[in-house]
């Protein structure tokens, strides 16, 4: 199975493949982010070390199967969040997910991490579109997609309704194609 590199860099962030030995760092990052994550991330309400260990174990399995490539977002070796490329939107596509610890928001780190994932995603064989999905009540997530040059491809009711307490149950889908991403490369290099 084709794999992306375990380390990716963009701007001031480094993405490092999650490893089971990261449990302490993951647990610390989630524990100081609970109020910030709970409105949007269904797993935050039940987070504990056991759930963190299960996440890291699943990440190993899904990396090997090619289902999900999950990375810690780090800055100067500190874990400041998490992100990943997910094969769950059909052939030719990858969905990007991300979260940051609240004290690391507002500095462009999520946009940098997502940019590294898009660059890498389009290097994987057969990938011609990248998407970001978020609830309509979560504009901070959509702003990351907009900043990178994604365009809104549609919005509609989430099949199972709201998954977390802050959600409306309306999913917004942002998309960029490989050609659009290539066309925006020189503008991104100027930033
Ligand atoms: C979604 C989330 C990761 C976005 O974080 P963020 O800090 O807004 O995004 P970035 O790290 O890209 O930072 C963007 C901000 O930094 C500013 N910024 C500063 N330098 C920047 C740079 N070099 N590049 C881009 N933005 C920069 C931007 O102007 C923007 O500020 P603004 O919100 O006041 O306009 C964060 O809100 C979060 O973790 N939410 C909880 C989890 C979640 O909802 N995840 C998504 C589920 S779909």
PDB file of C-alpha atoms and ligand atoms in Angstrom:
ATOM      1  CA  UNK A   1       0.000   0.000   0.000  1.00  0.00           C
ATOM      2  CA  UNK A   2       1.324   3.437  -0.976  1.00  0.00           C
ATOM      3  CA  UNK A   3       2.129   5.603   2.054  1.00  0.00           C
ATOM      4  CA  UNK A   4       2.862   9.303   2.452  1.00  0.00           C
ATOM      5  CA  UNK A   5       6.019  10.350   4.343  1.00  0.00           C
ATOM      6  CA  UNK A   6       5.850  10.177   8.146  1.00  0.00           C
ATOM      7  CA  UNK A   7       7.018  13.810   8.341  1.00  0.00           C
ATOM      8  CA  UNK A   8       5.554  16.744   6.416  1.00  0.00           C
ATOM      9  CA  UNK A   9       6.431  20.421   6.766  1.00  0.00           C
ATOM     10  CA  UNK A  10       4.805  23.679   5.768  1.00  0.00           C
ATOM     11  CA  UNK A  11       5.662  27.107   7.129  1.00  0.00           C
ATOM     12  CA  UNK A  12       6.059  26.942  10.880  1.00  0.00           C
ATOM     13  CA  UNK A  13       4.423  23.568  11.410  1.00  0.00           C
ATOM     14  CA  UNK A  14       5.728  20.058  11.156  1.00  0.00           C
ATOM     15  CA  UNK A  15       3.322  17.125  10.820  1.00  0.00           C
ATOM     16  CA  UNK A  16       4.522  13.908  12.375  1.00  0.00           C
ATOM     17  CA  UNK A  17       2.769  10.556  11.955  1.00  0.00           C
ATOM     18  CA  UNK A  18       1.058   9.647  15.225  1.00  0.00           C
ATOM     19  CA  UNK A  19       2.755   6.779  17.042  1.00  0.00           C
ATOM     20  CA  UNK A  20       1.471   4.752  20.043  1.00  0.00           C
ATOM     21  CA  UNK A  21       4.279   6.263  22.161  1.00  0.00           C
ATOM     22  CA  UNK A  22       2.596   9.689  21.744  1.00  0.00           C
ATOM     23  CA  UNK A  23      -0.126   8.879  24.278  1.00  0.00           C
ATOM     24  CA  UNK A  24       1.085  11.366  26.925  1.00  0.00           C
ATOM     25  CA  UNK A  25       1.382  14.209  24.393  1.00  0.00           C
ATOM     26  CA  UNK A  26      -2.004  13.391  22.822  1.00  0.00           C
ATOM     27  CA  UNK A  27      -3.725  13.158  26.191  1.00  0.00           C
ATOM     28  CA  UNK A  28      -2.253  16.478  27.333  1.00  0.00           C
ATOM     29  CA  UNK A  29      -3.248  18.195  24.073  1.00  0.00           C
ATOM     30  CA  UNK A  30      -6.848  16.943  24.227  1.00  0.00           C
ATOM     31  CA  UNK A  31      -7.222  17.505  27.974  1.00  0.00           C
ATOM     32  CA  UNK A  32      -6.428  21.201  27.705  1.00  0.00           C
ATOM     33  CA  UNK A  33      -8.719  21.582  24.650  1.00  0.00           C
ATOM     34  CA  UNK A  34     -11.910  19.911  25.817  1.00  0.00           C
ATOM     35  CA  UNK A  35     -14.199  22.956  25.968  1.00  0.00           C
ATOM     36  CA  UNK A  36     -12.907  24.074  22.564  1.00  0.00           C
ATOM     37  CA  UNK A  37     -13.326  20.639  20.929  1.00  0.00           C
ATOM     38  CA  UNK A  38     -16.587  19.426  22.456  1.00  0.00           C
ATOM     39  CA  UNK A  39     -18.940  21.513  20.296  1.00  0.00           C
ATOM     40  CA  UNK A  40     -17.514  19.941  17.111  1.00  0.00           C
ATOM     41  CA  UNK A  41     -15.726  16.673  17.835  1.00  0.00           C
ATOM     42  CA  UNK A  42     -18.093  13.907  19.049  1.00  0.00           C
ATOM     43  CA  UNK A  43     -15.209  11.964  20.649  1.00  0.00           C
ATOM     44  CA  UNK A  44     -14.175  14.877  22.897  1.00  0.00           C
ATOM     45  CA  UNK A  45     -17.049  14.344  25.359  1.00  0.00           C
ATOM     46  CA  UNK A  46     -15.782  10.888  26.297  1.00  0.00           C
ATOM     47  CA  UNK A  47     -12.031  11.454  26.023  1.00  0.00           C
ATOM     48  CA  UNK A  48      -9.767   9.641  28.466  1.00  0.00           C
ATOM     49  CA  UNK A  49      -6.356   7.958  28.209  1.00  0.00           C
ATOM     50  CA  UNK A  50      -7.915   4.661  27.117  1.00  0.00           C
ATOM     51  CA  UNK A  51      -9.741   6.341  24.252  1.00  0.00           C
ATOM     52  CA  UNK A  52      -6.525   8.169  23.326  1.00  0.00           C
ATOM     53  CA  UNK A  53      -4.627   4.861  23.221  1.00  0.00           C
ATOM     54  CA  UNK A  54      -7.380   3.341  21.056  1.00  0.00           C
ATOM     55  CA  UNK A  55      -7.135   6.317  18.669  1.00  0.00           C
ATOM     56  CA  UNK A  56      -3.367   5.847  18.332  1.00  0.00           C
ATOM     57  CA  UNK A  57      -3.736   2.087  17.779  1.00  0.00           C
ATOM     58  CA  UNK A  58      -6.445   2.665  15.158  1.00  0.00           C
ATOM     59  CA  UNK A  59      -4.264   5.255  13.486  1.00  0.00           C
ATOM     60  CA  UNK A  60      -1.513   2.644  13.083  1.00  0.00           C
ATOM     61  CA  UNK A  61      -3.933   0.126  11.543  1.00  0.00           C
ATOM     62  CA  UNK A  62      -5.600   2.635   9.252  1.00  0.00           C
ATOM     63  CA  UNK A  63      -2.238   4.028   8.114  1.00  0.00           C
ATOM     64  CA  UNK A  64      -1.174   0.531   7.049  1.00  0.00           C
ATOM     65  CA  UNK A  65      -4.514  -0.152   5.308  1.00  0.00           C
ATOM     66  CA  UNK A  66      -4.354   3.260   3.610  1.00  0.00           C
ATOM     67  CA  UNK A  67      -7.684   4.344   5.082  1.00  0.00           C
ATOM     68  CA  UNK A  68      -6.397   7.285   7.138  1.00  0.00           C
ATOM     69  CA  UNK A  69      -3.030   9.016   7.396  1.00  0.00           C
ATOM     70  CA  UNK A  70      -3.106  10.784  10.773  1.00  0.00           C
ATOM     71  CA  UNK A  71      -0.494  13.264  11.957  1.00  0.00           C
ATOM     72  CA  UNK A  72       0.271  15.247  15.083  1.00  0.00           C
ATOM     73  CA  UNK A  73       0.584  18.948  14.233  1.00  0.00           C
ATOM     74  CA  UNK A  74       3.734  20.176  15.961  1.00  0.00           C
ATOM     75  CA  UNK A  75       5.475  23.499  16.389  1.00  0.00           C
ATOM     76  CA  UNK A  76       8.994  23.488  17.817  1.00  0.00           C
ATOM     77  CA  UNK A  77       8.386  19.827  18.780  1.00  0.00           C
ATOM     78  CA  UNK A  78       5.261  20.653  20.854  1.00  0.00           C
ATOM     79  CA  UNK A  79       2.059  18.861  19.832  1.00  0.00           C
ATOM     80  CA  UNK A  80      -0.364  21.686  19.026  1.00  0.00           C
ATOM     81  CA  UNK A  81      -3.128  19.674  17.331  1.00  0.00           C
ATOM     82  CA  UNK A  82      -3.982  16.818  15.040  1.00  0.00           C
ATOM     83  CA  UNK A  83      -4.907  16.371  11.395  1.00  0.00           C
ATOM     84  CA  UNK A  84      -5.284  13.693   8.782  1.00  0.00           C
ATOM     85  CA  UNK A  85      -6.083  12.564   5.282  1.00  0.00           C
ATOM     86  CA  UNK A  86      -9.097  10.236   5.150  1.00  0.00           C
ATOM     87  CA  UNK A  87     -10.137   7.947   2.314  1.00  0.00           C
ATOM     88  CA  UNK A  88     -13.886   8.168   2.960  1.00  0.00           C
ATOM     89  CA  UNK A  89     -15.284  10.258   0.111  1.00  0.00           C
ATOM     90  CA  UNK A  90     -15.021   7.791  -2.750  1.00  0.00           C
ATOM     91  CA  UNK A  91     -12.536   7.049  -5.499  1.00  0.00           C
ATOM     92  CA  UNK A  92     -10.041   9.801  -6.358  1.00  0.00           C
ATOM     93  CA  UNK A  93     -10.807  11.814  -3.231  1.00  0.00           C
ATOM     94  CA  UNK A  94      -9.373  12.423   0.220  1.00  0.00           C
ATOM     95  CA  UNK A  95     -10.993  14.356   3.054  1.00  0.00           C
ATOM     96  CA  UNK A  96      -8.889  16.495   5.396  1.00  0.00           C
ATOM     97  CA  UNK A  97      -9.655  16.879   9.097  1.00  0.00           C
ATOM     98  CA  UNK A  98      -7.933  19.034  11.742  1.00  0.00           C
ATOM     99  CA  UNK A  99      -8.092  20.515  15.208  1.00  0.00           C
ATOM    100  CA  UNK A 100      -5.783  22.780  17.200  1.00  0.00           C
ATOM    101  CA  UNK A 101      -5.282  23.390  20.890  1.00  0.00           C
ATOM    102  CA  UNK A 102      -7.059  26.688  21.614  1.00  0.00           C
ATOM    103  CA  UNK A 103      -3.872  28.529  22.650  1.00  0.00           C
ATOM    104  CA  UNK A 104      -2.411  27.800  19.187  1.00  0.00           C
ATOM    105  CA  UNK A 105      -5.342  29.137  17.140  1.00  0.00           C
ATOM    106  CA  UNK A 106      -5.359  32.438  15.274  1.00  0.00           C
ATOM    107  CA  UNK A 107      -1.832  32.116  13.849  1.00  0.00           C
ATOM    108  CA  UNK A 108      -2.361  30.235  10.593  1.00  0.00           C
ATOM    109  CA  UNK A 109      -1.158  26.875  11.922  1.00  0.00           C
ATOM    110  CA  UNK A 110      -4.275  24.924  10.842  1.00  0.00           C
ATOM    111  CA  UNK A 111      -4.045  26.472   7.373  1.00  0.00           C
ATOM    112  CA  UNK A 112      -0.342  25.532   7.187  1.00  0.00           C
ATOM    113  CA  UNK A 113      -1.043  21.961   8.334  1.00  0.00           C
ATOM    114  CA  UNK A 114      -3.905  21.551   5.864  1.00  0.00           C
ATOM    115  CA  UNK A 115      -1.742  22.971   3.061  1.00  0.00           C
ATOM    116  CA  UNK A 116       0.920  20.337   3.802  1.00  0.00           C
ATOM    117  CA  UNK A 117      -1.802  17.651   3.621  1.00  0.00           C
ATOM    118  CA  UNK A 118      -3.175  18.924   0.306  1.00  0.00           C
ATOM    119  CA  UNK A 119       0.320  19.068  -1.227  1.00  0.00           C
ATOM    120  CA  UNK A 120       0.936  15.501  -0.076  1.00  0.00           C
ATOM    121  CA  UNK A 121      -2.549  14.225  -0.906  1.00  0.00           C
ATOM    122  CA  UNK A 122      -2.163  15.159  -4.554  1.00  0.00           C
ATOM    123  CA  UNK A 123       1.134  13.246  -4.665  1.00  0.00           C
ATOM    124  CA  UNK A 124      -0.702   9.988  -3.900  1.00  0.00           C
ATOM    125  CA  UNK A 125      -1.632   7.898  -6.913  1.00  0.00           C
ATOM    126  CA  UNK A 126      -5.082   8.535  -8.353  1.00  0.00           C
ATOM    127  CA  UNK A 127      -6.021  11.468  -6.112  1.00  0.00           C
ATOM    128  CA  UNK A 128      -7.685  14.262  -8.076  1.00  0.00           C
ATOM    129  CA  UNK A 129      -9.740  16.065  -5.413  1.00  0.00           C
ATOM    130  CA  UNK A 130      -9.368  17.042  -1.774  1.00  0.00           C
ATOM    131  CA  UNK A 131     -12.321  18.000   0.408  1.00  0.00           C
ATOM    132  CA  UNK A 132     -12.993  19.579   3.793  1.00  0.00           C
ATOM    133  CA  UNK A 133     -16.358  18.895   5.448  1.00  0.00           C
ATOM    134  CA  UNK A 134     -17.643  20.831   8.443  1.00  0.00           C
ATOM    135  CA  UNK A 135     -20.874  21.785  10.130  1.00  0.00           C
ATOM    136  CA  UNK A 136     -22.467  25.066   8.999  1.00  0.00           C
ATOM    137  CA  UNK A 137     -22.211  26.395  12.577  1.00  0.00           C
ATOM    138  CA  UNK A 138     -18.407  26.090  12.471  1.00  0.00           C
ATOM    139  CA  UNK A 139     -17.171  28.899  10.193  1.00  0.00           C
ATOM    140  CA  UNK A 140     -13.605  28.753  11.653  1.00  0.00           C
ATOM    141  CA  UNK A 141     -13.223  25.371   9.967  1.00  0.00           C
ATOM    142  CA  UNK A 142     -14.568  26.645   6.640  1.00  0.00           C
ATOM    143  CA  UNK A 143     -12.236  29.642   6.809  1.00  0.00           C
ATOM    144  CA  UNK A 144      -9.240  27.282   6.638  1.00  0.00           C
ATOM    145  CA  UNK A 145     -10.630  25.817   3.396  1.00  0.00           C
ATOM    146  CA  UNK A 146     -11.389  29.263   1.962  1.00  0.00           C
ATOM    147  CA  UNK A 147      -7.911  30.583   2.827  1.00  0.00           C
ATOM    148  CA  UNK A 148      -6.373  27.721   0.861  1.00  0.00           C
ATOM    149  CA  UNK A 149      -8.462  28.433  -2.217  1.00  0.00           C
ATOM    150  CA  UNK A 150     -11.015  25.624  -1.870  1.00  0.00           C
ATOM    151  CA  UNK A 151     -14.501  26.451  -3.145  1.00  0.00           C
ATOM    152  CA  UNK A 152     -17.792  25.493  -1.576  1.00  0.00           C
ATOM    153  CA  UNK A 153     -19.123  22.497  -3.476  1.00  0.00           C
ATOM    154  CA  UNK A 154     -22.411  22.155  -1.633  1.00  0.00           C
ATOM    155  CA  UNK A 155     -24.190  21.884   1.680  1.00  0.00           C
ATOM    156  CA  UNK A 156     -26.962  19.701   2.985  1.00  0.00           C
ATOM    157  CA  UNK A 157     -28.366  17.796   5.941  1.00  0.00           C
ATOM    158  CA  UNK A 158     -25.938  15.404   7.640  1.00  0.00           C
ATOM    159  CA  UNK A 159     -27.469  11.912   7.169  1.00  0.00           C
ATOM    160  CA  UNK A 160     -27.433  11.210  10.928  1.00  0.00           C
ATOM    161  CA  UNK A 161     -28.168  14.761  12.106  1.00  0.00           C
ATOM    162  CA  UNK A 162     -25.861  16.758  14.397  1.00  0.00           C
ATOM    163  CA  UNK A 163     -22.989  14.610  15.725  1.00  0.00           C
ATOM    164  CA  UNK A 164     -21.731  17.034  18.389  1.00  0.00           C
ATOM    165  CA  UNK A 165     -23.465  19.643  20.594  1.00  0.00           C
ATOM    166  CA  UNK A 166     -22.403  22.750  18.601  1.00  0.00           C
ATOM    167  CA  UNK A 167     -23.577  21.386  15.275  1.00  0.00           C
ATOM    168  CA  UNK A 168     -26.672  22.305  13.299  1.00  0.00           C
ATOM    169  CA  UNK A 169     -26.611  19.083  11.312  1.00  0.00           C
ATOM    170  CA  UNK A 170     -25.915  20.872   8.028  1.00  0.00           C
ATOM    171  CA  UNK A 171     -22.678  19.730   6.382  1.00  0.00           C
ATOM    172  CA  UNK A 172     -20.725  22.169   4.218  1.00  0.00           C
ATOM    173  CA  UNK A 173     -18.394  20.592   1.639  1.00  0.00           C
ATOM    174  CA  UNK A 174     -15.350  22.455   0.296  1.00  0.00           C
ATOM    175  CA  UNK A 175     -13.342  21.060  -2.601  1.00  0.00           C
ATOM    176  CA  UNK A 176     -10.192  21.681  -4.591  1.00  0.00           C
ATOM    177  CA  UNK A 177      -9.156  19.726  -7.670  1.00  0.00           C
ATOM    178  CA  UNK A 178      -5.574  18.878  -8.555  1.00  0.00           C
ATOM    179  CA  UNK A 179      -5.699  21.339 -11.476  1.00  0.00           C
ATOM    180  CA  UNK A 180      -7.047  24.162  -9.283  1.00  0.00           C
ATOM    181  CA  UNK A 181      -4.382  23.476  -6.649  1.00  0.00           C
ATOM    182  CA  UNK A 182      -1.624  23.501  -9.278  1.00  0.00           C
ATOM    183  CA  UNK A 183      -2.990  26.753 -10.718  1.00  0.00           C
ATOM    184  CA  UNK A 184      -2.855  28.396  -7.254  1.00  0.00           C
ATOM    185  CA  UNK A 185       0.730  27.290  -6.537  1.00  0.00           C
ATOM    186  CA  UNK A 186       2.413  30.549  -7.523  1.00  0.00           C
ATOM    187  CA  UNK A 187      -0.025  32.644  -5.418  1.00  0.00           C
ATOM    188  CA  UNK A 188       0.683  30.413  -2.391  1.00  0.00           C
ATOM    189  CA  UNK A 189       4.449  30.692  -2.917  1.00  0.00           C
ATOM    190  CA  UNK A 190       4.139  34.516  -2.789  1.00  0.00           C
ATOM    191  CA  UNK A 191       2.517  34.421   0.684  1.00  0.00           C
TER     192      UNK A 191
HETATM  193  C1  LIG B   1     -10.902  24.768  12.967  1.00  0.00           C
HETATM  194  C2  LIG B   1      -9.652  25.333  13.644  1.00  0.00           C
HETATM  195  C3  LIG B   1      -8.501  24.319  13.523  1.00  0.00           C
HETATM  196  C4  LIG B   1      -9.271  26.639  12.934  1.00  0.00           C
HETATM  197  O1  LIG B   1      -8.222  27.242  13.661  1.00  0.00           O
HETATM  198  P1  LIG B   1      -7.731  28.728  13.287  1.00  0.00           P
HETATM  199  O2  LIG B   1      -6.756  29.130  14.289  1.00  0.00           O
HETATM  200  O3  LIG B   1      -8.933  29.596  13.055  1.00  0.00           O
HETATM  201  O4  LIG B   1      -7.043  28.516  11.874  1.00  0.00           O
HETATM  202  P2  LIG B   1      -5.534  28.873  11.502  1.00  0.00           P
HETATM  203  O5  LIG B   1      -4.624  28.184  12.446  1.00  0.00           O
HETATM  204  O6  LIG B   1      -5.361  28.600  10.076  1.00  0.00           O
HETATM  205  O7  LIG B   1      -5.450  30.415  11.815  1.00  0.00           O
HETATM  206  C5  LIG B   1      -6.230  31.325  11.066  1.00  0.00           C
HETATM  207  C6  LIG B   1      -6.222  32.650  11.793  1.00  0.00           C
HETATM  208  O8  LIG B   1      -4.867  33.062  11.939  1.00  0.00           O
HETATM  209  C7  LIG B   1      -4.671  34.289  11.211  1.00  0.00           C
HETATM  210  N1  LIG B   1      -3.349  34.150  10.612  1.00  0.00           N
HETATM  211  C8  LIG B   1      -2.220  34.720  11.119  1.00  0.00           C
HETATM  212  N2  LIG B   1      -1.166  34.389  10.369  1.00  0.00           N
HETATM  213  C9  LIG B   1      -1.623  33.599   9.370  1.00  0.00           C
HETATM  214  C10 LIG B   1      -1.001  32.949   8.264  1.00  0.00           C
HETATM  215  N3  LIG B   1       0.308  33.042   8.039  1.00  0.00           N
HETATM  216  N4  LIG B   1      -1.758  32.199   7.440  1.00  0.00           N
HETATM  217  C11 LIG B   1      -3.083  32.081   7.634  1.00  0.00           C
HETATM  218  N5  LIG B   1      -3.750  32.693   8.669  1.00  0.00           N
HETATM  219  C12 LIG B   1      -3.009  33.450   9.516  1.00  0.00           C
HETATM  220  C13 LIG B   1      -5.818  34.368  10.232  1.00  0.00           C
HETATM  221  O9  LIG B   1      -6.111  35.704   9.900  1.00  0.00           O
HETATM  222  C14 LIG B   1      -6.924  33.749  11.034  1.00  0.00           C
HETATM  223  O10 LIG B   1      -7.352  34.665  12.000  1.00  0.00           O
HETATM  224  P3  LIG B   1      -8.904  35.079  12.107  1.00  0.00           P
HETATM  225  O11 LIG B   1      -9.640  33.809  12.511  1.00  0.00           O
HETATM  226  O12 LIG B   1      -8.904  36.118  13.159  1.00  0.00           O
HETATM  227  O13 LIG B   1      -9.297  35.552  10.750  1.00  0.00           O
HETATM  228  C15 LIG B   1      -9.905  25.638  15.148  1.00  0.00           C
HETATM  229  O14 LIG B   1     -10.923  26.585  15.239  1.00  0.00           O
HETATM  230  C16 LIG B   1     -10.284  24.402  15.951  1.00  0.00           C
HETATM  231  O15 LIG B   1      -9.412  23.642  16.376  1.00  0.00           O
HETATM  232  N6  LIG B   1     -11.618  24.219  16.174  1.00  0.00           N
HETATM  233  C17 LIG B   1     -12.090  23.106  16.973  1.00  0.00           C
HETATM  234  C18 LIG B   1     -12.016  21.809  16.197  1.00  0.00           C
HETATM  235  C19 LIG B   1     -12.728  21.905  14.871  1.00  0.00           C
HETATM  236  O16 LIG B   1     -13.760  22.547  14.760  1.00  0.00           O
HETATM  237  N7  LIG B   1     -12.164  21.237  13.849  1.00  0.00           N
HETATM  238  C20 LIG B   1     -12.750  21.184  12.540  1.00  0.00           C
HETATM  239  C21 LIG B   1     -13.881  20.246  12.503  1.00  0.00           C
HETATM  240  S1  LIG B   1     -14.612  20.165  10.885  1.00  0.00           S
END
